[in-house]
Amino acid sequence: MKKRRVVIALGGNAIQQGKDATANAQMRAVEMTADALAGLIAEGIEVIITHGNGPQVGNLMLQQAASDSEATPAMPLDVCGAMTQGMIGYWFENALTKALRKHGLERSVAPLVTRAEVDPNDSAFSHPTKPIGPFYSEQEAIRLERETGFLFKEDAGRGYRRVVPSPFPIAICEHAVIRDLIDNGHVVIASGGGGIPVIDTPDGYVGVEAVIDKDFAAAKLAELVEADMLLILTAVDHVYVHFGTPDQTALEETTKQQLETYIAEGQFAPGSMLPKVRAALQFAETGEGRLAVITSLDQVNEAVRGRIGTRVRMAATLKQ
């Protein structure tokens, strides 16, 4: 019997919770996440984990800028993306091994530094929108813009964050390797932070300074490894329309047509829920039977069983 294959997309803010950005605090958060996911693996579900790195790469860029000198030059954004991808992958590797042992399982966990190909002519390079790093007040953001030359924008009512280009991933370079690992029973952590953005040249891939949205990268990866489900985990149990008003309504089973209407109405915040909704649509459209679910980490097991979360399918497969 064919096993279910699920790509799980975790936000970087789920790894760095609050203002405590220490390694120990982030490792504790990763361990809590791993405990929630280990149950799925113990049930025989093939799991590929992707994760964001917005807070981590933003913090690392600030550290790089603060220590920049001729002796210790600051690393570019794509290199910082690779560094944080390795760091978070290492944390998950340890945490998942520990969590799986609680279930009596000895499984190989493989974090893979992953590249994502982007189009060099993507309009995102001239219109930075991807928030990275910590939140600041408006006054702090103005000061940092003046001191660093970085661009800061307000992020969904939560404060100001640095924004960088976020081109669309057109391919996941290591998808064949990821698929081989999954086919052979390994747990894979891949496309961290959306993957390292690269462009294809006659001489090979070259990194570019950008951060890819991890949900779009997860949708592309899920398509390429022929996953049955894309599970996008966020801070709420459902996607809502009229969010934060007396008319707030949770979306449960929905379709492309319904969501596109809500997108046109401006129901979803561009810096938070909108990319998740678009990524869910992107995956659901790749074939009948493919399901995207948006929910919270706390509900991951119930979501896989179809009991909670916003479920996005092609119209032809929508449950009646």
Coordinates of C-alpha atoms in Angstrom, one line a residue:
M1 CA 0.0 0.0 0.0
K2 CA 1.4 3.4 -1.0
K3 CA 2.4 5.6 1.9
R4 CA 1.1 9.1 2.2
R5 CA 3.7 11.7 1.4
V6 CA 3.4 15.1 3.2
V7 CA 5.5 18.2 2.8
I8 CA 5.2 20.3 6.0
A9 CA 6.1 24.0 5.8
L10 CA 7.0 25.6 9.2
G11 CA 7.5 29.4 9.7
G12 CA 10.7 30.9 10.9
N13 CA 8.8 32.6 13.7
A14 CA 7.8 29.2 15.0
I15 CA 11.5 28.5 15.6
Q16 CA 12.3 31.9 17.1
Q17 CA 9.5 32.7 19.5
G18 CA 9.3 36.1 21.0
K19 CA 12.5 38.2 21.4
D20 CA 14.6 35.4 22.8
A21 CA 17.0 34.7 19.8
T22 CA 19.5 32.6 21.8
A23 CA 20.5 29.2 20.4
N24 CA 19.0 27.4 23.5
A25 CA 15.6 29.1 23.1
Q26 CA 15.4 28.3 19.4
M27 CA 16.5 24.7 20.0
R28 CA 13.8 24.3 22.7
A29 CA 11.2 25.6 20.2
V30 CA 12.5 23.1 17.5
E31 CA 12.2 20.2 20.0
M32 CA 8.6 21.1 20.7
T33 CA 7.9 21.1 17.0
A34 CA 9.7 17.8 16.5
D35 CA 7.6 16.2 19.2
A36 CA 4.5 17.2 17.3
L37 CA 5.8 15.9 13.9
A38 CA 7.3 12.6 15.2
G39 CA 3.8 11.1 15.7
L40 CA 3.1 11.4 12.0
I41 CA 6.4 9.7 11.1
A42 CA 5.6 7.0 13.6
E43 CA 2.3 6.3 11.8
G44 CA 4.2 5.6 8.6
I45 CA 3.6 8.9 6.8
E46 CA 6.5 10.0 4.6
V47 CA 7.5 13.5 5.9
I48 CA 9.5 16.2 4.3
I49 CA 10.0 19.3 6.5
T50 CA 10.6 22.8 5.1
H51 CA 11.1 25.8 7.3
G52 CA 11.3 29.5 7.2
N53 CA 14.4 31.5 8.3
G54 CA 13.2 35.1 8.2
P55 CA 14.1 36.0 11.8
Q56 CA 17.3 34.0 11.8
V57 CA 18.7 35.3 8.5
G58 CA 17.7 38.9 9.4
N59 CA 19.5 38.6 12.8
L60 CA 22.6 37.1 11.1
M61 CA 22.7 39.9 8.5
L62 CA 22.7 42.4 11.4
Q63 CA 25.6 40.6 13.1
Q64 CA 27.5 40.5 9.8
A65 CA 27.0 44.2 9.3
A66 CA 28.1 45.0 12.9
S67 CA 31.3 43.1 12.5
D68 CA 32.1 44.0 8.9
S69 CA 35.8 44.9 8.4
E70 CA 38.6 44.1 6.0
A71 CA 39.6 41.2 8.3
T72 CA 36.1 39.8 8.8
P73 CA 34.0 40.9 5.7
A74 CA 30.3 40.6 5.9
M75 CA 28.8 37.7 4.0
P76 CA 26.2 38.3 1.3
L77 CA 22.5 37.5 1.8
D78 CA 22.5 34.2 -0.1
V79 CA 25.4 32.9 1.9
C80 CA 23.7 33.9 5.2
G81 CA 20.7 32.0 3.9
A82 CA 22.8 28.9 3.5
M83 CA 24.3 29.4 7.0
T84 CA 20.9 29.6 8.7
Q85 CA 19.6 26.7 6.6
G86 CA 22.4 24.5 7.9
M87 CA 21.9 25.8 11.5
I88 CA 18.2 25.1 11.6
G89 CA 18.6 21.8 9.8
Y90 CA 21.1 20.7 12.4
W91 CA 18.7 21.6 15.2
F92 CA 15.9 19.6 13.5
E93 CA 18.2 16.7 12.9
N94 CA 19.0 16.4 16.6
A95 CA 15.4 17.1 17.8
L96 CA 13.7 14.7 15.4
T97 CA 16.1 11.9 16.2
K98 CA 15.4 12.4 19.9
A99 CA 11.6 12.6 19.4
L100 CA 11.5 9.5 17.2
R101 CA 13.4 7.5 19.8
K102 CA 10.5 8.2 22.2
H103 CA 8.4 6.3 19.7
G104 CA 10.9 3.5 19.6
L105 CA 12.1 4.4 16.1
E106 CA 15.7 4.7 14.9
R107 CA 15.3 6.7 11.6
S108 CA 17.9 8.5 9.6
V109 CA 17.1 12.3 9.5
A110 CA 18.8 14.1 6.6
P111 CA 19.0 17.9 6.5
L112 CA 19.9 19.0 3.0
V113 CA 21.2 22.4 2.0
T114 CA 18.9 23.2 -0.9
R115 CA 19.0 25.7 -3.8
A116 CA 16.0 27.2 -5.5
E117 CA 16.4 28.4 -9.1
V118 CA 14.8 31.9 -9.8
D119 CA 14.4 34.0 -12.9
P120 CA 17.0 36.8 -13.1
N121 CA 14.3 39.0 -14.6
D122 CA 11.8 38.4 -11.8
S123 CA 10.2 41.8 -11.0
A124 CA 10.7 41.0 -7.2
F125 CA 14.3 42.2 -7.6
S126 CA 13.2 45.8 -8.1
H127 CA 10.3 45.6 -5.6
P128 CA 11.5 44.1 -2.3
T129 CA 8.7 42.7 -0.2
K130 CA 10.0 39.8 1.9
P131 CA 10.3 40.7 5.6
I132 CA 13.3 39.3 7.5
G133 CA 14.8 39.8 10.9
P134 CA 13.2 41.2 14.1
F135 CA 10.4 43.7 14.5
Y136 CA 11.1 47.4 15.1
S137 CA 9.1 50.5 16.0
E138 CA 8.7 53.1 13.2
Q139 CA 11.3 55.3 14.9
E140 CA 13.8 52.4 15.1
A141 CA 13.2 51.5 11.5
I142 CA 13.8 55.0 10.3
R143 CA 17.1 55.1 12.2
L144 CA 18.2 51.7 10.8
E145 CA 17.4 52.8 7.3
R146 CA 19.6 55.8 7.7
E147 CA 22.5 53.8 9.3
T148 CA 22.4 50.7 7.2
G149 CA 20.8 51.6 3.9
F150 CA 18.4 48.7 4.3
L151 CA 14.7 49.1 3.4
F152 CA 12.1 48.7 6.2
K153 CA 8.3 48.3 5.8
E154 CA 5.4 47.8 8.2
D155 CA 4.5 44.1 8.5
A156 CA 0.8 43.2 9.0
G157 CA 0.4 45.6 12.0
R158 CA 3.1 43.9 14.0
G159 CA 5.9 46.5 13.5
Y160 CA 8.5 47.3 11.0
R161 CA 11.0 44.8 9.5
R162 CA 13.7 44.8 6.8
V163 CA 12.4 43.8 3.4
V164 CA 14.4 42.1 0.6
P165 CA 13.6 40.8 -2.9
S166 CA 11.6 37.6 -2.9
P167 CA 11.6 36.0 -6.4
F168 CA 9.4 33.1 -7.3
P169 CA 11.1 29.6 -7.2
I170 CA 10.9 28.0 -10.6
A171 CA 12.7 24.8 -9.6
I172 CA 14.2 23.1 -6.6
C173 CA 17.7 22.0 -7.7
E174 CA 18.0 19.1 -5.3
H175 CA 14.5 17.7 -5.7
A176 CA 15.7 14.4 -7.3
V177 CA 18.0 13.8 -4.3
I178 CA 15.2 14.6 -1.9
R179 CA 12.9 12.2 -3.6
D180 CA 15.5 9.4 -3.5
L181 CA 16.0 9.9 0.2
I182 CA 12.3 9.8 0.9
D183 CA 11.8 6.7 -1.3
N184 CA 14.4 5.0 0.8
G185 CA 12.7 5.7 4.1
H186 CA 14.7 8.7 5.3
V187 CA 13.2 11.8 7.0
V188 CA 14.3 14.9 5.0
I189 CA 14.6 18.5 6.0
A190 CA 15.0 20.6 2.9
S191 CA 14.3 24.0 1.2
G192 CA 15.0 25.8 4.5
G193 CA 14.2 29.4 4.2
G194 CA 12.8 28.8 0.8
G195 CA 16.1 27.5 -0.4
I196 CA 19.2 29.5 -1.5
P197 CA 18.2 31.6 -4.5
V198 CA 20.3 30.9 -7.5
I199 CA 20.2 31.7 -11.2
D200 CA 21.3 29.3 -13.9
T201 CA 24.2 30.5 -16.1
P202 CA 26.2 28.8 -18.8
D203 CA 28.9 28.1 -16.2
G204 CA 26.5 26.8 -13.5
Y205 CA 24.4 28.2 -10.7
V206 CA 25.2 31.6 -9.1
G207 CA 23.7 32.8 -5.9
V208 CA 21.7 36.1 -5.7
E209 CA 20.8 38.3 -2.8
A210 CA 17.2 37.5 -2.0
V211 CA 15.0 35.4 0.3
I212 CA 12.5 33.1 -1.3
D213 CA 9.1 32.7 0.4
K214 CA 9.3 29.3 2.1
D215 CA 5.6 28.5 1.4
F216 CA 6.1 28.9 -2.4
A217 CA 9.2 26.8 -2.3
A218 CA 7.4 24.2 -0.3
A219 CA 4.6 24.1 -2.9
K220 CA 7.1 23.7 -5.7
L221 CA 8.9 20.9 -3.8
A222 CA 5.7 19.1 -2.9
E223 CA 4.8 19.1 -6.6
L224 CA 8.2 17.8 -7.7
V225 CA 8.3 15.0 -5.2
E226 CA 4.7 14.1 -5.9
A227 CA 3.4 14.7 -2.4
D228 CA -0.2 14.0 -1.5
M229 CA -0.5 16.9 0.9
L230 CA 1.1 20.3 1.5
L231 CA 0.7 21.2 5.1
I232 CA 1.4 24.9 5.8
L233 CA 1.6 25.6 9.5
T234 CA 1.0 29.0 10.9
A235 CA -0.2 30.8 14.1
V236 CA -4.0 30.1 13.6
D237 CA -6.1 27.0 13.2
H238 CA -7.8 28.3 10.0
V239 CA -7.6 31.0 7.3
Y240 CA -10.2 33.6 8.1
V241 CA -12.2 36.1 6.1
H242 CA -13.1 39.4 7.8
F243 CA -10.3 38.6 10.2
G244 CA -10.5 40.5 13.5
T245 CA -14.0 41.8 12.9
P246 CA -17.4 40.7 14.3
D247 CA -18.0 38.9 10.9
Q248 CA -14.8 36.8 11.2
T249 CA -15.4 33.4 9.6
A250 CA -13.1 30.4 9.4
L251 CA -12.6 28.8 6.0
E252 CA -12.7 25.0 6.1
E253 CA -13.2 23.3 2.7
T254 CA -12.6 25.8 -0.1
T255 CA -11.6 26.0 -3.8
K256 CA -9.5 28.1 -6.1
Q257 CA -12.5 30.1 -7.3
Q258 CA -13.6 31.0 -3.7
L259 CA -10.1 31.9 -2.6
E260 CA -9.4 34.0 -5.7
T261 CA -12.6 36.0 -4.9
Y262 CA -11.3 36.6 -1.4
I263 CA -7.9 37.6 -2.6
A264 CA -9.5 40.1 -5.0
E265 CA -11.4 41.5 -2.0
G266 CA -8.1 42.0 0.0
Q267 CA -9.1 39.5 2.7
F268 CA -5.6 38.3 3.4
A269 CA -2.6 40.3 4.7
P270 CA 0.2 40.5 2.0
G271 CA 2.9 40.0 4.6
S272 CA 1.5 37.0 6.4
M273 CA -1.5 35.0 5.2
L274 CA -1.7 35.9 1.5
P275 CA 1.5 34.0 0.5
K276 CA 0.3 30.9 2.3
V277 CA -3.0 31.0 0.5
R278 CA -1.3 31.5 -2.9
A279 CA 1.1 28.6 -2.1
A280 CA -1.8 26.4 -1.2
L281 CA -3.5 27.2 -4.5
Q282 CA -0.3 26.6 -6.4
F283 CA 0.0 23.1 -5.1
A284 CA -3.7 22.1 -5.3
E285 CA -3.7 23.1 -8.9
T286 CA -0.9 20.6 -9.8
G287 CA -3.3 17.7 -10.0
E288 CA -6.5 16.2 -8.8
G289 CA -6.3 14.5 -5.4
R290 CA -3.7 16.9 -4.2
L291 CA -4.6 18.7 -1.0
A292 CA -3.2 21.8 0.7
V293 CA -4.0 22.5 4.3
I294 CA -3.3 25.7 6.3
T295 CA -3.5 25.3 10.1
S296 CA -1.5 25.7 13.3
L297 CA 1.3 23.4 14.6
D298 CA -0.9 22.5 17.6
Q299 CA -3.4 20.9 15.2
V300 CA -1.0 19.1 12.9
N301 CA -2.2 15.6 13.6
E302 CA -5.9 16.5 13.3
A303 CA -5.2 18.4 10.1
V304 CA -3.6 15.4 8.5
R305 CA -6.7 13.4 9.4
G306 CA -8.9 16.1 7.7
R307 CA -10.6 17.2 10.9
I308 CA -9.3 20.8 11.1
G309 CA -7.6 23.5 9.1
T310 CA -8.4 25.3 5.8
R311 CA -8.4 22.6 3.1
V312 CA -7.7 23.7 -0.5
R313 CA -8.5 21.4 -3.4
M314 CA -9.3 21.6 -7.1
A315 CA -13.0 22.3 -7.5
A316 CA -13.5 18.9 -9.2
T317 CA -12.4 17.1 -6.0
L318 CA -14.2 19.4 -3.4
K319 CA -16.1 17.3 -0.8
Q320 CA -19.8 17.8 -0.9

